[in-house]
Every structure is written in C-alpha cells, then in structure tokens.
PDB file of C-alpha atoms in Angstrom:
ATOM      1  CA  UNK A  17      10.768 -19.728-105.079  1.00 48.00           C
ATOM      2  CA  UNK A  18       7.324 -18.231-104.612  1.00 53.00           C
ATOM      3  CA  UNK A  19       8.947 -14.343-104.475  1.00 56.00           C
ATOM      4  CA  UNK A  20      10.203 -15.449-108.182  1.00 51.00           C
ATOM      5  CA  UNK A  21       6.776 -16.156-109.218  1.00 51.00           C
ATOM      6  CA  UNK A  22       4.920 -13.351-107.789  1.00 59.00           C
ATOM      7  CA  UNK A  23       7.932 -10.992-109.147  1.00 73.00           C
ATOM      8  CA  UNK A  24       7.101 -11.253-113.454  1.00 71.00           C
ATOM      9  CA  UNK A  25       3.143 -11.477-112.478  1.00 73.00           C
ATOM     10  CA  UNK A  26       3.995  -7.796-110.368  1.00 73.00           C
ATOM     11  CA  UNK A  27       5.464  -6.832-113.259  1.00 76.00           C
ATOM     12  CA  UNK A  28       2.867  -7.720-115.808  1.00 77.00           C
ATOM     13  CA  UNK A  29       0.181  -6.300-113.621  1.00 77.00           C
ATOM     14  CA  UNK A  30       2.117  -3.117-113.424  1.00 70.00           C
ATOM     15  CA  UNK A  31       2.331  -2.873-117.342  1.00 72.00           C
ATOM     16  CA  UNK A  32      -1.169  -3.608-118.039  1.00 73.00           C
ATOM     17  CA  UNK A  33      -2.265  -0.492-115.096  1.00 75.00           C
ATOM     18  CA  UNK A  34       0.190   1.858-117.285  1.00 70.00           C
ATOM     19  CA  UNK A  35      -0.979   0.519-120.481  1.00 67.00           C
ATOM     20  CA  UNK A  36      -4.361   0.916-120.008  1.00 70.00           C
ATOM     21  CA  UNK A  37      -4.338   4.631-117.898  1.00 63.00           C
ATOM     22  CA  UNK A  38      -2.031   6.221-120.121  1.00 60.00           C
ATOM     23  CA  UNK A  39      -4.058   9.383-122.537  1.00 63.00           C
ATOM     24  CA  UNK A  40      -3.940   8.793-125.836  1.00 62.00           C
ATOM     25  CA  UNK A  41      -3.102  12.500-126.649  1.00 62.00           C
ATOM     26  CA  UNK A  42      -1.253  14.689-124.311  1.00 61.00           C
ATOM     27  CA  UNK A  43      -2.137  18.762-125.376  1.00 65.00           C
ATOM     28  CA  UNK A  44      -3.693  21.804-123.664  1.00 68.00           C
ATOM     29  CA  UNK A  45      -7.207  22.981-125.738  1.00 68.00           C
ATOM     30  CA  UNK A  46      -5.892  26.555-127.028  1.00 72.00           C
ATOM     31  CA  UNK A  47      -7.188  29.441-125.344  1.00 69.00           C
ATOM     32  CA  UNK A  48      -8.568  31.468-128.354  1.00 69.00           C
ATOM     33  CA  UNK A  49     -10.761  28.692-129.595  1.00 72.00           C
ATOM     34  CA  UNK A  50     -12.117  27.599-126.293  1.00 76.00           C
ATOM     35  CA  UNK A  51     -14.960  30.240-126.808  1.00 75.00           C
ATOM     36  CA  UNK A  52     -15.814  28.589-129.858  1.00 79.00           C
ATOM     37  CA  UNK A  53     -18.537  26.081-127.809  1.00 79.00           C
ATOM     38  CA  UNK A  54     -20.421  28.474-126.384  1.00 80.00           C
ATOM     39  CA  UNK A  55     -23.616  29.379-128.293  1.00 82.00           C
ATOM     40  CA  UNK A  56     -23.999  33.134-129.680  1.00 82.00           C
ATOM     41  CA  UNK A  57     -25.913  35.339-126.888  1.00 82.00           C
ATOM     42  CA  UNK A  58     -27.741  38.475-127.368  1.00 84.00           C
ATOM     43  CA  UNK A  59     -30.556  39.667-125.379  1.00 81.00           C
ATOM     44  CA  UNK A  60     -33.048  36.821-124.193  1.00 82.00           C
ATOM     45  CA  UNK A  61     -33.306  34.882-127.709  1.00 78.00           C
ATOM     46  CA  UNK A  62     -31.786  31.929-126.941  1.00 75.00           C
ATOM     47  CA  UNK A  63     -30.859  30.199-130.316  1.00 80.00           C
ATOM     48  CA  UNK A  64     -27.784  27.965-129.534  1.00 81.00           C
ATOM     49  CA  UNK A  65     -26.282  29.276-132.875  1.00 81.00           C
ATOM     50  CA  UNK A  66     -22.799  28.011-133.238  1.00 78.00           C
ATOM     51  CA  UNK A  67     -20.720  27.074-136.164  1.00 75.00           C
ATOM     52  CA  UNK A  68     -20.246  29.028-139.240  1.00 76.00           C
ATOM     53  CA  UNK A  69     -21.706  32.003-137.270  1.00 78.00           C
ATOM     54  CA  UNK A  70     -19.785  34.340-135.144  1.00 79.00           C
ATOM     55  CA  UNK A  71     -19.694  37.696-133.311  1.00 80.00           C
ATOM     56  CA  UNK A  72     -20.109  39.786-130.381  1.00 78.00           C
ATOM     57  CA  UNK A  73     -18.623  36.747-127.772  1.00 76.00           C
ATOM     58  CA  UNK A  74     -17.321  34.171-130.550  1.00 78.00           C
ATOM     59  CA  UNK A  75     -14.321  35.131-132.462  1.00 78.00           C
ATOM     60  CA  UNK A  76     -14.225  34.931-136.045  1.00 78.00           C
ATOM     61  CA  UNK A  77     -12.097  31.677-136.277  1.00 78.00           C
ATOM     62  CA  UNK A  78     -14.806  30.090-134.248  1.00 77.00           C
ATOM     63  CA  UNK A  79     -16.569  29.906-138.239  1.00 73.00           C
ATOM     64  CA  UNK A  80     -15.531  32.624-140.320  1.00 64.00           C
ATOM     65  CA  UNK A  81     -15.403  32.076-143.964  1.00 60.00           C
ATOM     66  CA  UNK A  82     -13.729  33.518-147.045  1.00 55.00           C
ATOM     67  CA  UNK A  83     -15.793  36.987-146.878  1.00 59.00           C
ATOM     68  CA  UNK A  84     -15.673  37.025-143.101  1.00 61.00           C
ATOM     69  CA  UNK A  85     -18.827  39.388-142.943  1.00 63.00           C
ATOM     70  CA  UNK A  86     -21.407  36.622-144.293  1.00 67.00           C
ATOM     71  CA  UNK A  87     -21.488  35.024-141.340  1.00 74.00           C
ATOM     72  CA  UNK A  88     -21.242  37.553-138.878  1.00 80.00           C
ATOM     73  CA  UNK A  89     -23.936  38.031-136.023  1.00 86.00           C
ATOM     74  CA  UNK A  90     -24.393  40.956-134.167  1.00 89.00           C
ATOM     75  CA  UNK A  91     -26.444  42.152-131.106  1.00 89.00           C
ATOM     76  CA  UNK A  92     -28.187  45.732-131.557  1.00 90.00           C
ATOM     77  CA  UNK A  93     -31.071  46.515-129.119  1.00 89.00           C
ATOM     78  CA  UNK A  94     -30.878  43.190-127.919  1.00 89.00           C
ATOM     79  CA  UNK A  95     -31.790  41.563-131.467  1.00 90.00           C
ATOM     80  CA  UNK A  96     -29.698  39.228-132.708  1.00 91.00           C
ATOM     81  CA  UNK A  97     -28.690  40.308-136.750  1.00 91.00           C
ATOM     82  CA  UNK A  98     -26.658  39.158-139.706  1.00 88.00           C
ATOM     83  CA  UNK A  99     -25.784  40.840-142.545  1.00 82.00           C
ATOM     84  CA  UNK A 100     -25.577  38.866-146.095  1.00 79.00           C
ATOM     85  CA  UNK A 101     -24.873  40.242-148.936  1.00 74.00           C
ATOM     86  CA  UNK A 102     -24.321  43.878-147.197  1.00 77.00           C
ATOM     87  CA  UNK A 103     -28.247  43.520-146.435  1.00 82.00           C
ATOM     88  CA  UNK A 104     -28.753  43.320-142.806  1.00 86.00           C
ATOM     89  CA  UNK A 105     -31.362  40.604-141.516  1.00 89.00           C
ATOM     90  CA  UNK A 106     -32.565  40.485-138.139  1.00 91.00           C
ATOM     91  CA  UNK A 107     -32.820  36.762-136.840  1.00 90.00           C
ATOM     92  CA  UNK A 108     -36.067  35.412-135.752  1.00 91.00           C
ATOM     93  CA  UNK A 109     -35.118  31.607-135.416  1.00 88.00           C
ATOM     94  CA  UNK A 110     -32.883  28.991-135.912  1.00 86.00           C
ATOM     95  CA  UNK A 111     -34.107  25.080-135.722  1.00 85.00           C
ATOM     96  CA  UNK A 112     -30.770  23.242-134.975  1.00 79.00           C
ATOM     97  CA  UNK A 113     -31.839  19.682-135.610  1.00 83.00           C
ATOM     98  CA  UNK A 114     -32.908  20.685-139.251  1.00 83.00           C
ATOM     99  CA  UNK A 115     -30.322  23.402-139.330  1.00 80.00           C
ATOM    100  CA  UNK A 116     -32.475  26.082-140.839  1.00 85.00           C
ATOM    101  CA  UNK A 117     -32.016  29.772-140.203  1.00 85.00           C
ATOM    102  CA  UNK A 118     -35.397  32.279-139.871  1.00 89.00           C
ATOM    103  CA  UNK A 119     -34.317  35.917-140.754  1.00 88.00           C
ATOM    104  CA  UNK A 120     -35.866  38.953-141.982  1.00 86.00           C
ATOM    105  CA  UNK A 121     -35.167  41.757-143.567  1.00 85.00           C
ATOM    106  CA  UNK A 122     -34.129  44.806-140.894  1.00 86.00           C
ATOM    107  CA  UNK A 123     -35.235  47.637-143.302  1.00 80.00           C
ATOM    108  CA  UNK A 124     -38.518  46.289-143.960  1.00 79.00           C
ATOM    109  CA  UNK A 125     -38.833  45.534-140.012  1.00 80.00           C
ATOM    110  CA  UNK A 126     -37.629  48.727-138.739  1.00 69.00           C
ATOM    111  CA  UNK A 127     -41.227  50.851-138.197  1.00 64.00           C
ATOM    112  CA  UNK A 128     -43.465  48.832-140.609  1.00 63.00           C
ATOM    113  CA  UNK A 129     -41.648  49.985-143.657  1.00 61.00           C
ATOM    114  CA  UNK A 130     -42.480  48.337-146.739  1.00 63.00           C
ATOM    115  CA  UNK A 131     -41.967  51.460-148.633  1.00 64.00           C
ATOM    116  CA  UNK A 132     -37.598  51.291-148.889  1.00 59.00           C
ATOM    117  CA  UNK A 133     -36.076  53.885-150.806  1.00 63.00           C
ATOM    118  CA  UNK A 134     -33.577  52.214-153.329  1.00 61.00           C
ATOM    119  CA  UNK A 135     -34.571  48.526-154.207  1.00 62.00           C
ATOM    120  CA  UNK A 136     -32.040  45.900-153.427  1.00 62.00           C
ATOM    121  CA  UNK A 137     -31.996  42.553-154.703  1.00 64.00           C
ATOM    122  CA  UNK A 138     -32.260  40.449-151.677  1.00 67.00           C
ATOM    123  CA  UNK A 139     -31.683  36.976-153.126  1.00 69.00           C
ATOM    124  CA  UNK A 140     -30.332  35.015-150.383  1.00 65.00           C
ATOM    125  CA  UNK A 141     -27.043  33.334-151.403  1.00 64.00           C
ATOM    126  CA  UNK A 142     -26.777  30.438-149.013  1.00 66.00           C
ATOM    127  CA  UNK A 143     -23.705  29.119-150.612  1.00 66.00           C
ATOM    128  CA  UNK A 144     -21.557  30.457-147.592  1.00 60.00           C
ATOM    129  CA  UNK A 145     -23.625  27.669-145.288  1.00 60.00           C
ATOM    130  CA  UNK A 146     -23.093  25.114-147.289  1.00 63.00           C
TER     131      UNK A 146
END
C-alpha cells in the first residue's frame, strides 16, 4: 500500500522538476548579429557607441537605416568619424545616459582650417536618430 502512495507523489514531483527547468524558448542567437553588442572601437576613444551606429567591426544591420551612410562610423588615424549629410564629422564624445552625440566638423579640424573652399550648409539633420 505505501509503494501506491509514494508512486503518484514520484510522479507529481517529477512533473513539477520538468515543468519548472524546461526554457521557455529553444533557438541559437544568429551568428551575423552577435557582433551587434559589442561597442564601436577605434583607436583608444572608448565611447561604447552602439545602436543606430555602425562600421568598421559592427555590420550594418547591427543599426543601419534607410540611407545606410547616416549612421555610419569609421576609424581613420585612429579617430573615430561619421559622415551626415555627405559632411564628414569627426567624433569627440558621446554621453550614453543622455544619449547625446559630440562631433565636429573634419574640414574645419583638419590643420586649423576655418578658411573651407566651397561653403556647405552643415545643418545637422538628426531625424535619422530619432
């Protein structure tokens, strides 16, 4: 009589263990986006700049957006740049609690020059971060 009554408790036991160990979702992270975490890296600026940016080690489905440019970074001489707007901006900063991103113009950094040939309009269109 007692092997009856430990038998259904066994059993209950057994189904709670599965229950209760089983993953909810069963799937393998896929390899291309696995990058995607890891911060943009160029020389020793250190900006933890993720998502919508992307470049050099982060490919562009880690945050690439309708004009896939806009939010590209790139490493040259070990500064990290973007270009908006086909006007290249080197990247002095990025604050990631408030999310804002310090750039300046590369043509007016490059050797002091204030005097560019050709004046561009360099409104910055931040509708692309957004």
């Amino acid at each position: 009589m007692k092997q009856l009554l430990l038998e259904p408790c066994f059993i209950f036991i057994l189904l709670v263990i599965s229950v209760t160990n089983t993953p909810t979702c069963l799937c393998v992270d896929d390899a291309s986006y696995t990058n995607c975490s890891n911060a943009f890296s160029c020389g020793n600026n250190n900006f933890n700049l993720k998502y919508p940016f992307w470049g050099e080690n982060r490919g562009n489905y880690c945050g690439g957006g309708p004009n896939l440019e806009s939010e590209k970074l790139t490493c040259e001489a070990q500064v990290p740049k973007i270009t908006i707007n086909l006007i290249k901006y080197r990247v002095l900063g990025w604050e990631n609690t408030s999310q804002i991103l310090k750039v300046a113009r590369d043509d007016y950094w490059d050797n002091n020059n204030i005097c560019v040939n050709g004046d561009r309009n360099s409104t910055f269109d931040n509708s692309p971060f957004q």
